[in-house]
Amino acid sequence: MTIIGIDLGTTNSAVAYLKNGKPEILVNKSGGRTTPSVFQINRNNEIVVGQEAKDTYPTLVTQSVMEVKRLMGTDEKVTVKDKEYRPEEISAHILKYLKSSAEEILGEPVTEAVITVPAYFSDSQRKATKMAGEIAGLKVDRIINEPTAAAISFGIENMDKDQHILVYDLGGGTFDVSIVEMYEGVVEVKASAGNNHLGGMDFDNAIVAWVEQKYQGENGRSIYGNTNDLEQIKIKATLKDAAEKVKKLLSAQMSARITIPFLGIYNNAPISVDYELTRNEFENLIRDMASSTIKDVDRALADSGLTVRDIKEVLLVGGSTRIPFIQELVERKFGKAPRKDINPDEAVALGAAVQGGIKSGEIDSKSGLMVIDVCPYTLGTEVVKNIGGQLVPGYFDPIIPRNSTIPISETKLYFTAYNNQEEVDIFVYQGENPLVNNNTCLSKDITLDGIPRKPAGEEQIEVTFTYDINGILNVKAKVLSTGKVREQAIRSQLGVMSDDQVAAAQERISEEYEKSELYQEVKNVIYRAEKMMNDVNPSDKQKIEKLLIELKRELSANNTNGVKLAEEELTDLLIELV
Ligand code: AMP
């Protein structure tokens, strides 16, 4: 059974599998090697994923979702055609599309996958990704880090070399850097750093802001004129689409025009833009963001105890590394040109497919590859500190230091802080700041009770953090004197779905697919009826029209039974009239 590898990206996704020991991209149903991560329910209630959904996005904004990866791990909902969805459900639709594209090519059901996430993704973002897979009907064997996957796809071609490489991964929505050591078939990550909110879409937004300002400056009013909220969303979507195109052109030429003849209407006159953006101006717009990636590179280097000179190869991954300015920054930093022979859009999915092959046993550990990864951030708990006789909460106490090799289990001993303290709350945080408020809270709902009443400091609590190979954290707390234990995978925090919610989402997704296929099923009947209306007498035409209206009404109400009945009636009539 094939275990596919999926790169579930902010802007684009890709799927690959292992064919005769080599990873290969699986093209999607439209023949694309990558698939825009865009979901839509179109006017006919059909589910559309990929290029078509991206192309029609500006005209169908309330029916489409883009960039949902940025919401993974939160409980923020998105609305599509008046229905609310969790981010996992939208991602599940994208995964389901990739899964069925793979099934069409492989000619067999696909039920297992390795999915990649940014190295800097938190525990809840990883769990949300795993759940999206489950909702889509995929057992997610492994969650692996995107730069690690890219290193694996490079590693499988370069097994004979012992060297340190650096993976610089700048995609649509996230940035990661990983330093990887390769030796004797082992791909060992030494350190990772990154930013979950930096990528090509931020560069697009910077161009949109530039257009807005330029328009305001020239016209003395906002580009959005006096349009309503929905029109503003549509204008913004059109601007973003144009901005991305100009950005891509600027990777190949020194200047490009952003021309949109009709964005909307202001005082009966069309709102339009026609501006020239030079590569130099674009570089100024993204300079600070681009420079911040080099700070992360420095941190990863420092954490790995290596210097620029120790890095033998630099791999550029992610579509945004096609920007010449980014390539120059990296080249200047390392004093050598990055590798050009890996495909920045495909390397991650290919590496995930290799990991799938390791899991399925197709690549065996003797002749094959071994992958060792790290936890890129520090994990710890909140503690109170005694400051001048006062107990002050809010301090972060690290348990697993960042860039520890995973899997890892670390234990620390704590003492009761108050006299007769009977319970303790374990608040779990991720981050590098000494104060918890500046870090990310992963859980506030682990409480250990049953501590014997004693003076402060006389009872000991043992806290164990276990971080598994998928980057998922388990916390165990134990009262040492009694042996009472509270153990849980961090699951119930905000933004992570319960088992029941996952089951309900699985049901909903199947139902939606069934409904989506309704239109496909009756499309031919509608086509035949519309054609026949031109060839029959006025009274028959009226009969057809009546049933056609009925069928379309049932379709737009998404009423499966109603559609079936109306279709039967219409088909009977058409047969009668032939
Ligand atoms: P990924 O998520 O790795 O597919 O990266 C997608 C991002 O790369 C999007 O923000 C694209 O706009 C950006 N991108 C793709 N091709 C280019 C290009 N030629 N120049 C600049 N950015 C690009």
Coordinates of C-alpha atoms and ligand atoms in Angstrom, one line a residue:
M1 CA 0.0 0.0 0.0
T2 CA 1.5 3.3 -1.1
I3 CA 2.0 6.0 1.6
I4 CA 1.9 9.3 -0.2
G5 CA 3.8 12.4 0.8
I6 CA 1.9 15.7 1.0
D7 CA 3.3 19.2 1.2
L8 CA 0.2 21.1 2.4
G9 CA 1.3 24.7 1.7
T10 CA -0.2 28.1 2.5
T11 CA -0.5 29.0 -1.2
N12 CA 0.3 25.7 -3.0
S13 CA 0.3 22.1 -2.2
A14 CA 1.9 19.1 -3.8
V15 CA 1.7 15.3 -3.5
A16 CA 4.3 12.7 -4.3
Y17 CA 4.9 8.9 -4.0
L18 CA 7.8 6.5 -4.2
K19 CA 8.2 4.8 -7.5
N20 CA 10.9 2.1 -7.7
G21 CA 12.8 3.7 -4.8
K22 CA 12.7 7.2 -6.2
P23 CA 10.2 9.9 -5.2
E24 CA 8.0 11.3 -8.0
I25 CA 5.3 14.0 -8.1
L26 CA 1.8 13.0 -8.7
V27 CA 0.0 15.4 -11.1
N28 CA -3.4 16.6 -10.0
K29 CA -6.7 16.1 -11.9
S30 CA -6.0 19.2 -14.0
G31 CA -2.5 18.1 -14.8
G32 CA -0.8 20.5 -12.4
R33 CA 2.3 19.4 -10.5
T34 CA 1.3 21.7 -7.7
T35 CA -2.2 22.7 -6.6
P36 CA -3.2 26.1 -5.3
S37 CA -4.4 25.6 -1.7
V38 CA -7.8 27.3 -2.5
F39 CA -11.2 25.9 -1.7
Q40 CA -14.5 27.0 -3.1
I41 CA -18.1 26.0 -3.3
N42 CA -19.2 27.5 -6.7
R43 CA -22.6 28.7 -7.9
N44 CA -23.7 25.2 -8.7
N45 CA -22.8 24.0 -5.2
E46 CA -19.8 22.1 -6.6
I47 CA -16.7 21.8 -4.5
V48 CA -13.8 23.2 -6.4
V49 CA -10.2 22.9 -5.2
G50 CA -7.0 24.3 -6.9
Q51 CA -6.3 26.4 -9.9
E52 CA -9.9 27.0 -11.0
A53 CA -10.8 28.1 -7.4
K54 CA -7.8 30.4 -7.4
D55 CA -8.7 31.9 -10.8
T56 CA -12.3 32.7 -9.9
Y57 CA -11.5 33.8 -6.3
P58 CA -11.9 37.6 -6.9
T59 CA -15.4 37.1 -8.3
L60 CA -16.5 34.5 -5.7
V61 CA -14.8 35.8 -2.5
T62 CA -17.6 34.8 -0.1
Q63 CA -17.6 31.3 -1.5
S64 CA -13.9 30.7 -1.5
V65 CA -11.1 30.3 1.1
M66 CA -7.4 31.0 0.6
E67 CA -4.4 30.8 2.9
V68 CA -6.3 28.7 5.5
K69 CA -2.9 27.3 6.8
R70 CA -2.5 30.5 8.7
L71 CA -5.5 29.7 10.8
M72 CA -4.6 26.1 11.6
G73 CA -4.4 25.5 15.3
T74 CA -6.8 28.3 16.2
D75 CA -10.5 28.1 16.7
E76 CA -11.1 30.9 14.2
K77 CA -13.9 29.9 11.8
V78 CA -14.2 30.7 8.1
T79 CA -17.5 31.3 6.4
V80 CA -18.2 29.8 2.9
K81 CA -21.6 30.4 1.4
D82 CA -23.1 31.3 4.8
K83 CA -21.7 28.1 6.4
E84 CA -19.1 28.1 9.1
Y85 CA -16.0 25.8 8.8
R86 CA -13.1 25.1 11.0
P87 CA -9.6 25.6 9.4
E88 CA -9.1 21.8 9.6
E89 CA -12.2 21.1 7.5
I90 CA -11.0 23.4 4.7
S91 CA -7.5 21.8 4.8
A92 CA -9.3 18.4 4.7
H93 CA -11.0 19.4 1.5
I94 CA -7.6 20.3 -0.1
L95 CA -6.1 17.0 1.2
K96 CA -9.1 15.0 -0.1
Y97 CA -8.6 16.5 -3.6
L98 CA -4.9 15.6 -3.5
K99 CA -5.7 12.1 -2.2
S100 CA -8.2 11.5 -5.0
S101 CA -5.8 12.9 -7.6
A102 CA -3.3 10.3 -6.3
E103 CA -5.8 7.5 -6.4
E104 CA -6.7 8.2 -10.0
I105 CA -3.1 7.9 -11.1
L106 CA -2.1 5.0 -8.8
G107 CA -5.4 3.1 -9.6
E108 CA -5.8 2.1 -5.9
P109 CA -7.2 3.6 -2.8
V110 CA -4.8 5.7 -0.8
T111 CA -5.4 5.7 3.0
E112 CA -2.1 6.7 4.5
A113 CA 0.1 9.8 4.2
V114 CA 3.0 11.7 5.5
I115 CA 2.2 15.4 5.7
T116 CA 4.7 18.2 6.1
V117 CA 4.4 21.3 8.3
P118 CA 6.7 24.2 8.9
A119 CA 9.4 23.4 11.4
Y120 CA 8.2 26.3 13.5
F121 CA 4.6 25.0 13.7
S122 CA 3.4 24.7 17.3
D123 CA 1.9 21.6 18.9
S124 CA -1.7 22.7 18.2
Q125 CA -0.9 23.6 14.5
R126 CA 0.6 20.1 14.1
K127 CA -2.4 18.4 15.7
A128 CA -4.8 20.4 13.6
T129 CA -2.9 19.2 10.5
K130 CA -3.1 15.6 11.6
M131 CA -6.8 16.0 12.2
A132 CA -7.3 17.6 8.7
G133 CA -5.8 14.4 7.4
E134 CA -8.1 12.2 9.4
I135 CA -11.1 14.2 8.2
A136 CA -10.0 13.7 4.7
G137 CA -9.8 9.9 5.3
L138 CA -6.1 9.7 5.6
K139 CA -4.2 8.0 8.4
V140 CA -1.4 10.5 9.0
D141 CA 1.6 8.2 9.6
R142 CA 4.0 11.0 10.2
I143 CA 4.1 14.8 10.4
I144 CA 7.5 15.9 9.3
N145 CA 9.1 19.4 9.1
E146 CA 9.2 21.0 5.6
P147 CA 12.9 21.8 5.6
T148 CA 13.7 18.3 6.8
A149 CA 11.7 16.9 4.0
A150 CA 13.6 19.0 1.5
A151 CA 16.9 17.8 3.0
I152 CA 15.7 14.2 2.7
S153 CA 14.9 14.7 -1.0
F154 CA 18.4 16.1 -1.5
G155 CA 19.9 13.5 0.8
I156 CA 18.5 10.5 -1.2
E157 CA 20.5 11.8 -4.2
N158 CA 23.6 12.6 -2.3
M159 CA 24.0 9.7 0.2
D160 CA 27.7 9.3 -0.3
K161 CA 28.7 12.8 1.0
D162 CA 29.4 13.8 4.6
Q163 CA 28.5 17.5 4.9
H164 CA 26.5 20.2 6.6
I165 CA 23.8 21.8 4.5
L166 CA 21.4 24.6 5.2
V167 CA 17.8 24.6 4.0
Y168 CA 16.3 28.1 3.5
D169 CA 12.6 27.6 3.0
L170 CA 10.5 30.7 2.1
G171 CA 7.1 29.7 0.9
G172 CA 3.8 31.5 0.6
G173 CA 3.1 32.0 4.3
T174 CA 5.9 30.7 6.4
F175 CA 9.7 30.8 6.7
D176 CA 11.9 28.1 8.1
V177 CA 15.7 27.5 8.2
S178 CA 17.3 24.2 9.1
I179 CA 20.9 23.2 9.5
V180 CA 21.3 19.5 8.6
E181 CA 24.2 17.2 8.9
M182 CA 24.4 14.3 6.4
Y183 CA 26.6 11.3 7.0
E184 CA 26.5 7.6 5.9
G185 CA 22.8 7.7 5.0
V186 CA 21.7 9.8 8.0
V187 CA 20.0 13.1 7.7
E188 CA 20.3 14.8 11.1
V189 CA 18.8 18.2 11.8
K190 CA 21.1 20.1 14.1
A191 CA 18.9 23.3 14.5
S192 CA 15.8 25.0 13.1
A193 CA 14.5 28.5 13.4
G194 CA 11.7 30.4 11.6
N195 CA 8.7 32.5 11.4
N196 CA 5.1 31.2 11.0
H197 CA 3.9 34.5 9.6
L198 CA 6.3 35.4 6.9
G199 CA 6.1 34.5 3.3
G200 CA 5.2 35.5 -0.3
M201 CA 1.7 36.6 0.6
D202 CA 3.2 39.2 2.9
F203 CA 5.2 40.5 -0.1
D204 CA 1.9 40.6 -2.1
N205 CA 0.3 42.5 0.8
A206 CA 3.2 45.0 0.7
I207 CA 2.6 45.6 -3.0
V208 CA -1.2 46.1 -2.3
A209 CA -0.3 48.6 0.4
W210 CA 2.0 50.4 -2.0
V211 CA -0.8 50.6 -4.6
E212 CA -3.3 51.9 -2.0
Q213 CA -0.9 54.6 -0.9
K214 CA 0.0 55.7 -4.4
Y215 CA -3.7 55.9 -5.4
Q216 CA -4.5 57.9 -2.2
G217 CA -1.6 60.2 -2.9
E218 CA -2.7 60.8 -6.6
N219 CA -6.4 61.0 -6.0
G220 CA -6.7 62.4 -2.5
R221 CA -9.1 59.5 -1.6
S222 CA -9.1 55.8 -0.8
I223 CA -8.9 53.3 -3.7
Y224 CA -12.0 51.7 -2.1
G225 CA -14.0 54.8 -2.8
N226 CA -17.4 54.6 -1.1
T227 CA -17.9 50.9 -1.9
N228 CA -19.6 48.6 0.6
D229 CA -17.8 45.9 2.7
L230 CA -18.3 43.1 0.1
E231 CA -17.1 45.3 -2.8
Q232 CA -14.0 46.2 -0.7
I233 CA -13.2 42.6 -0.2
K234 CA -13.5 42.0 -3.9
I235 CA -11.3 45.0 -4.8
K236 CA -8.7 43.8 -2.3
A237 CA -8.8 40.2 -3.8
T238 CA -8.3 41.6 -7.3
L239 CA -5.4 43.8 -6.1
K240 CA -3.8 40.9 -4.3
D241 CA -4.1 38.7 -7.4
A242 CA -2.5 41.5 -9.6
A243 CA 0.2 42.1 -6.9
E244 CA 1.2 38.4 -7.0
K245 CA 1.5 38.5 -10.8
V246 CA 3.6 41.6 -10.7
K247 CA 5.8 40.2 -8.0
K248 CA 6.5 37.1 -10.1
L249 CA 7.2 39.2 -13.2
L250 CA 9.8 41.1 -11.2
S251 CA 11.7 37.9 -10.6
A252 CA 12.4 37.9 -14.3
Q253 CA 12.4 41.5 -15.3
M254 CA 13.5 44.9 -13.8
S255 CA 10.1 46.5 -13.9
A256 CA 6.5 45.5 -14.4
R257 CA 3.1 47.2 -14.7
I258 CA 0.2 46.7 -12.4
T259 CA -2.8 47.4 -14.6
I260 CA -6.4 47.0 -13.6
P261 CA -8.8 48.9 -15.8
F262 CA -11.9 48.3 -13.6
L263 CA -11.8 47.8 -9.9
G264 CA -15.1 49.4 -9.0
I265 CA -17.1 52.6 -9.4
Y266 CA -16.7 55.9 -7.6
N267 CA -19.2 58.7 -8.3
N268 CA -20.2 57.0 -11.6
A269 CA -16.6 56.8 -12.8
P270 CA -14.5 53.6 -12.9
I271 CA -11.8 53.0 -10.3
S272 CA -8.7 51.9 -12.2
V273 CA -4.9 51.6 -11.6
D274 CA -2.0 51.6 -14.0
Y275 CA 1.3 51.8 -12.1
E276 CA 4.8 50.8 -12.8
L277 CA 6.7 49.0 -10.1
T278 CA 10.5 48.6 -10.4
R279 CA 12.4 45.7 -9.0
N280 CA 14.3 48.2 -6.9
E281 CA 11.1 49.6 -5.4
F282 CA 9.8 46.1 -4.7
E283 CA 13.1 45.2 -2.9
N284 CA 12.6 48.3 -0.7
L285 CA 9.1 47.1 0.1
I286 CA 10.3 43.7 1.3
R287 CA 13.8 44.6 2.6
D288 CA 12.9 44.4 6.4
M289 CA 11.0 41.1 6.0
A290 CA 13.8 39.6 3.9
S291 CA 16.5 40.8 6.4
S292 CA 14.6 39.2 9.3
T293 CA 15.1 35.8 7.7
I294 CA 18.8 36.3 7.9
K295 CA 18.5 36.9 11.7
D296 CA 16.8 33.4 11.9
V297 CA 19.6 32.0 9.8
D298 CA 22.1 33.4 12.4
R299 CA 20.2 32.0 15.2
A300 CA 20.1 28.5 13.7
L301 CA 23.8 28.7 13.0
A302 CA 24.5 29.8 16.6
D303 CA 22.3 27.0 18.0
S304 CA 24.0 24.4 15.9
G305 CA 27.5 25.6 17.0
L306 CA 28.5 26.1 13.3
T307 CA 29.6 29.0 11.2
V308 CA 28.9 30.0 7.7
R309 CA 32.1 28.3 6.6
D310 CA 30.9 24.9 7.8
I311 CA 28.0 25.0 5.5
K312 CA 28.8 23.1 2.3
E313 CA 25.6 23.5 0.4
V314 CA 22.6 25.9 0.7
L315 CA 19.3 24.6 -0.6
L316 CA 16.6 27.1 -1.5
V317 CA 13.1 25.8 -1.1
G318 CA 9.6 27.4 -1.5
G319 CA 8.3 29.6 -4.3
S320 CA 9.5 32.8 -2.8
T321 CA 13.1 31.8 -3.1
R322 CA 12.7 32.6 -6.8
I323 CA 13.0 36.3 -5.9
P324 CA 16.5 37.4 -7.0
F325 CA 16.8 39.7 -4.0
I326 CA 16.3 36.7 -1.7
Q327 CA 18.8 34.7 -3.6
E328 CA 21.3 37.6 -3.4
L329 CA 20.8 38.0 0.4
V330 CA 21.5 34.3 0.9
E331 CA 24.4 34.3 -1.5
R332 CA 26.0 37.3 0.2
K333 CA 25.6 35.6 3.6
F334 CA 27.3 32.4 2.6
G335 CA 29.7 33.7 0.0
K336 CA 28.5 31.0 -2.5
A337 CA 25.6 30.5 -4.8
P338 CA 22.8 28.3 -3.5
R339 CA 22.1 25.0 -5.3
K340 CA 20.0 25.5 -8.4
D341 CA 19.3 21.8 -9.1
I342 CA 16.5 21.3 -6.7
N343 CA 12.9 22.3 -7.6
P344 CA 11.8 24.7 -4.9
D345 CA 8.1 23.8 -5.4
E346 CA 8.5 20.1 -5.3
A347 CA 11.4 19.2 -2.9
V348 CA 9.2 19.1 0.2
A349 CA 6.6 16.7 -1.2
L350 CA 9.3 14.5 -2.7
G351 CA 11.0 14.3 0.7
A352 CA 7.7 13.4 2.4
A353 CA 7.2 10.6 -0.2
V354 CA 10.7 9.2 0.8
Q355 CA 9.6 9.4 4.5
G356 CA 6.5 7.5 3.4
G357 CA 8.7 4.9 1.8
I358 CA 10.8 4.5 4.9
K359 CA 7.6 4.0 6.9
S360 CA 6.1 1.4 4.5
G361 CA 9.4 -0.4 4.4
E362 CA 10.0 0.2 0.7
I363 CA 13.3 2.0 1.8
D364 CA 14.9 -0.2 4.4
S365 CA 17.0 1.1 7.2
K366 CA 20.1 -0.9 6.2
S367 CA 20.4 0.3 2.6
G368 CA 18.4 3.5 3.1
L369 CA 18.1 6.6 5.0
M370 CA 17.7 7.5 8.6
V371 CA 16.2 10.9 9.6
I372 CA 16.8 12.6 12.9
D373 CA 15.0 15.8 13.7
V374 CA 14.8 18.4 16.5
C375 CA 12.1 20.3 18.4
P376 CA 12.8 23.9 17.2
Y377 CA 11.4 25.7 20.3
T378 CA 11.8 25.6 24.0
L379 CA 8.9 23.9 25.9
G380 CA 8.2 24.5 29.6
T381 CA 5.8 25.5 32.3
E382 CA 4.8 28.6 34.3
V383 CA 6.3 28.9 37.7
V384 CA 6.0 31.3 40.6
K385 CA 9.1 33.0 41.9
N386 CA 9.8 34.2 45.4
I387 CA 10.9 37.8 44.9
G388 CA 11.6 39.7 48.2
G389 CA 9.3 37.3 50.1
Q390 CA 6.5 37.8 47.6
L391 CA 5.3 34.9 45.3
V392 CA 5.1 36.3 41.8
P393 CA 3.6 34.2 39.0
G394 CA 4.3 34.5 35.3
Y395 CA 7.8 33.1 35.0
F396 CA 8.7 30.6 32.3
D397 CA 10.7 27.5 33.3
P398 CA 12.1 25.5 30.4
I399 CA 11.8 21.7 30.5
I400 CA 12.8 20.8 26.9
P401 CA 15.4 23.2 25.5
R402 CA 15.0 24.3 21.9
N403 CA 16.8 22.2 19.2
S404 CA 16.8 19.0 21.3
T405 CA 16.9 15.9 19.2
I406 CA 13.5 14.2 19.1
P407 CA 11.9 12.0 20.4
I408 CA 12.8 13.4 23.8
S409 CA 11.5 13.0 27.4
E410 CA 12.6 15.4 30.1
T411 CA 11.6 15.5 33.8
K412 CA 11.9 18.3 36.4
L413 CA 11.0 18.4 40.0
Y414 CA 8.9 21.2 41.5
F415 CA 7.8 22.0 45.1
T416 CA 4.5 23.2 46.4
A417 CA 4.5 27.0 46.7
Y418 CA 1.9 27.4 49.4
N419 CA 1.1 25.9 52.8
N420 CA -1.5 23.1 52.5
Q421 CA -1.5 23.3 48.7
E422 CA -3.7 20.4 47.5
E423 CA -3.6 20.9 43.8
V424 CA -1.3 22.3 41.1
D425 CA -2.1 23.6 37.6
I426 CA 0.5 22.8 35.0
F427 CA 0.4 25.7 32.4
V428 CA 2.4 24.6 29.3
Y429 CA 4.2 27.2 27.2
Q430 CA 6.4 27.3 24.1
G431 CA 8.9 30.1 23.5
E432 CA 12.2 31.6 24.4
N433 CA 11.1 34.5 26.7
P434 CA 11.6 34.3 30.5
L435 CA 8.1 35.6 31.0
V436 CA 5.2 33.3 30.0
N437 CA 3.1 36.2 28.6
N438 CA 5.6 36.7 25.8
N439 CA 5.5 33.0 24.8
T440 CA 2.7 30.8 23.3
C441 CA 0.4 29.1 25.7
L442 CA -0.2 25.4 24.7
S443 CA -2.4 24.3 27.6
K444 CA -4.0 25.6 30.8
D445 CA -6.1 22.7 31.7
I446 CA -3.8 20.1 33.3
T447 CA -4.6 20.0 37.0
L448 CA -3.0 17.5 39.5
D449 CA -4.9 17.2 42.7
G450 CA -4.7 15.0 45.8
I451 CA -1.5 16.6 47.1
P452 CA -1.2 15.8 50.9
R453 CA -1.6 19.0 53.0
K454 CA 1.9 20.0 54.1
P455 CA 3.9 23.2 54.7
A456 CA 5.0 25.0 51.4
G457 CA 8.0 23.3 49.8
E458 CA 7.5 19.9 51.5
E459 CA 5.6 18.1 48.7
Q460 CA 7.4 17.4 45.4
I461 CA 5.7 17.3 42.0
E462 CA 7.5 15.6 39.1
V463 CA 6.7 17.0 35.7
T464 CA 7.6 15.0 32.5
F465 CA 7.4 16.4 29.0
T466 CA 7.6 13.9 26.1
Y467 CA 7.9 15.3 22.6
D468 CA 7.4 12.6 20.0
I469 CA 8.8 12.2 16.4
N470 CA 5.7 14.0 15.1
G471 CA 6.3 17.0 17.2
I472 CA 3.4 16.2 19.5
L473 CA 3.7 16.9 23.2
N474 CA 2.6 14.7 26.1
V475 CA 2.7 16.0 29.7
K476 CA 2.8 13.9 32.9
A477 CA 2.6 15.2 36.4
K478 CA 3.1 13.1 39.5
V479 CA 2.9 13.7 43.3
L480 CA 6.1 12.0 44.4
S481 CA 4.9 11.1 47.9
T482 CA 1.7 9.3 46.9
G483 CA 2.5 8.3 43.3
K484 CA -0.7 10.0 42.0
V485 CA -0.3 10.7 38.3
R486 CA -2.1 13.0 35.8
E487 CA -1.1 12.4 32.2
Q488 CA -2.3 13.8 29.0
A489 CA -1.5 14.6 25.4
I490 CA -2.2 18.3 25.1
R491 CA -5.4 18.0 23.2
S492 CA -8.3 19.9 24.8
Q493 CA -6.8 23.4 24.4
L494 CA -8.4 26.0 22.3
G495 CA -8.2 25.2 18.6
V496 CA -7.8 21.5 18.8
M497 CA -10.8 19.4 17.7
S498 CA -12.2 16.6 19.9
D499 CA -12.7 13.1 18.6
D500 CA -16.5 13.8 18.3
Q501 CA -15.8 17.0 16.3
V502 CA -13.5 15.1 14.0
A503 CA -16.2 12.4 13.4
A504 CA -18.8 15.0 12.7
A505 CA -16.5 16.8 10.3
Q506 CA -15.9 13.5 8.5
E507 CA -19.6 13.0 8.1
R508 CA -20.1 16.6 6.8
I509 CA -17.3 16.3 4.3
S510 CA -18.8 13.1 2.8
E511 CA -22.2 14.8 2.7
E512 CA -20.8 17.8 1.0
Y513 CA -19.1 15.7 -1.7
E514 CA -22.3 13.9 -2.3
K515 CA -24.1 17.2 -2.8
S516 CA -21.2 18.5 -4.9
E517 CA -21.7 15.6 -7.3
L518 CA -25.4 16.4 -7.6
Y519 CA -24.8 19.1 -10.2
Q520 CA -22.5 16.8 -12.1
E521 CA -25.2 14.1 -12.2
V522 CA -27.9 16.4 -13.7
K523 CA -25.7 18.6 -15.8
N524 CA -26.4 16.6 -19.0
V525 CA -30.1 16.7 -18.4
I526 CA -30.1 20.5 -18.0
Y527 CA -28.0 20.9 -21.1
R528 CA -30.4 18.7 -23.1
A529 CA -33.5 20.5 -21.8
E530 CA -32.0 23.9 -22.6
K531 CA -31.2 22.8 -26.1
M532 CA -34.6 21.2 -26.7
M533 CA -36.4 24.3 -25.7
N534 CA -35.3 25.9 -29.0
D535 CA -36.8 23.1 -31.1
V536 CA -40.3 22.6 -29.6
N537 CA -43.6 24.4 -29.7
P538 CA -44.4 27.2 -27.2
S539 CA -46.6 25.0 -25.0
D540 CA -44.0 22.2 -24.7
K541 CA -41.3 24.9 -24.2
Q542 CA -43.3 26.2 -21.2
K543 CA -43.5 22.7 -19.7
I544 CA -39.8 22.1 -20.0
E545 CA -39.1 25.6 -18.6
K546 CA -41.3 24.9 -15.6
L547 CA -39.5 21.6 -14.7
L548 CA -36.1 23.2 -15.4
I549 CA -36.8 26.0 -12.9
E550 CA -37.9 23.4 -10.4
L551 CA -34.7 21.4 -10.8
K552 CA -32.5 24.4 -10.5
R553 CA -34.4 25.5 -7.4
E554 CA -33.8 22.1 -5.8
L555 CA -30.2 22.2 -6.8
S556 CA -29.5 25.6 -5.3
A557 CA -31.3 24.4 -2.1
N558 CA -28.9 21.4 -2.1
N559 CA -31.8 19.1 -1.7
T560 CA -30.7 15.7 -2.8
N561 CA -34.1 14.0 -3.0
G562 CA -35.8 17.1 -4.5
V563 CA -33.1 17.1 -7.3
K564 CA -33.6 13.4 -8.0
L565 CA -37.4 13.8 -8.3
A566 CA -37.2 16.9 -10.5
E567 CA -34.5 15.3 -12.7
E568 CA -36.7 12.2 -13.2
E569 CA -39.7 14.3 -14.1
L570 CA -37.7 16.4 -16.6
T571 CA -36.1 13.3 -18.1
D572 CA -39.5 11.7 -18.6
L573 CA -40.8 14.8 -20.3
L574 CA -37.7 15.0 -22.6
I575 CA -38.2 11.4 -23.6
E576 CA -41.8 12.0 -24.3
L577 CA -41.0 15.0 -26.5
V578 CA -38.3 13.5 -28.6
Ligands
AMP1 P1 5.1 27.7 -2.0 O1 4.2 27.8 -0.8 O2 6.4 27.2 -1.7 O3 4.5 27.1 -3.2 O4 5.4 29.2 -2.4 C1 4.4 30.0 -3.0 C2 4.9 31.4 -2.9 O5 5.9 31.6 -3.8 C3 3.7 32.3 -3.3 O6 3.7 33.5 -2.5 C4 4.1 32.7 -4.7 O7 3.7 34.0 -5.1 C5 5.7 32.7 -4.6 N1 6.3 32.6 -5.9 C6 6.2 31.6 -6.8 N2 6.9 31.8 -7.9 C7 7.5 33.0 -7.8 C8 8.4 33.9 -8.6 N3 8.7 33.5 -9.8 N4 8.8 35.0 -8.0 C9 8.4 35.4 -6.8 N5 7.6 34.7 -6.0 C10 7.1 33.5 -6.5

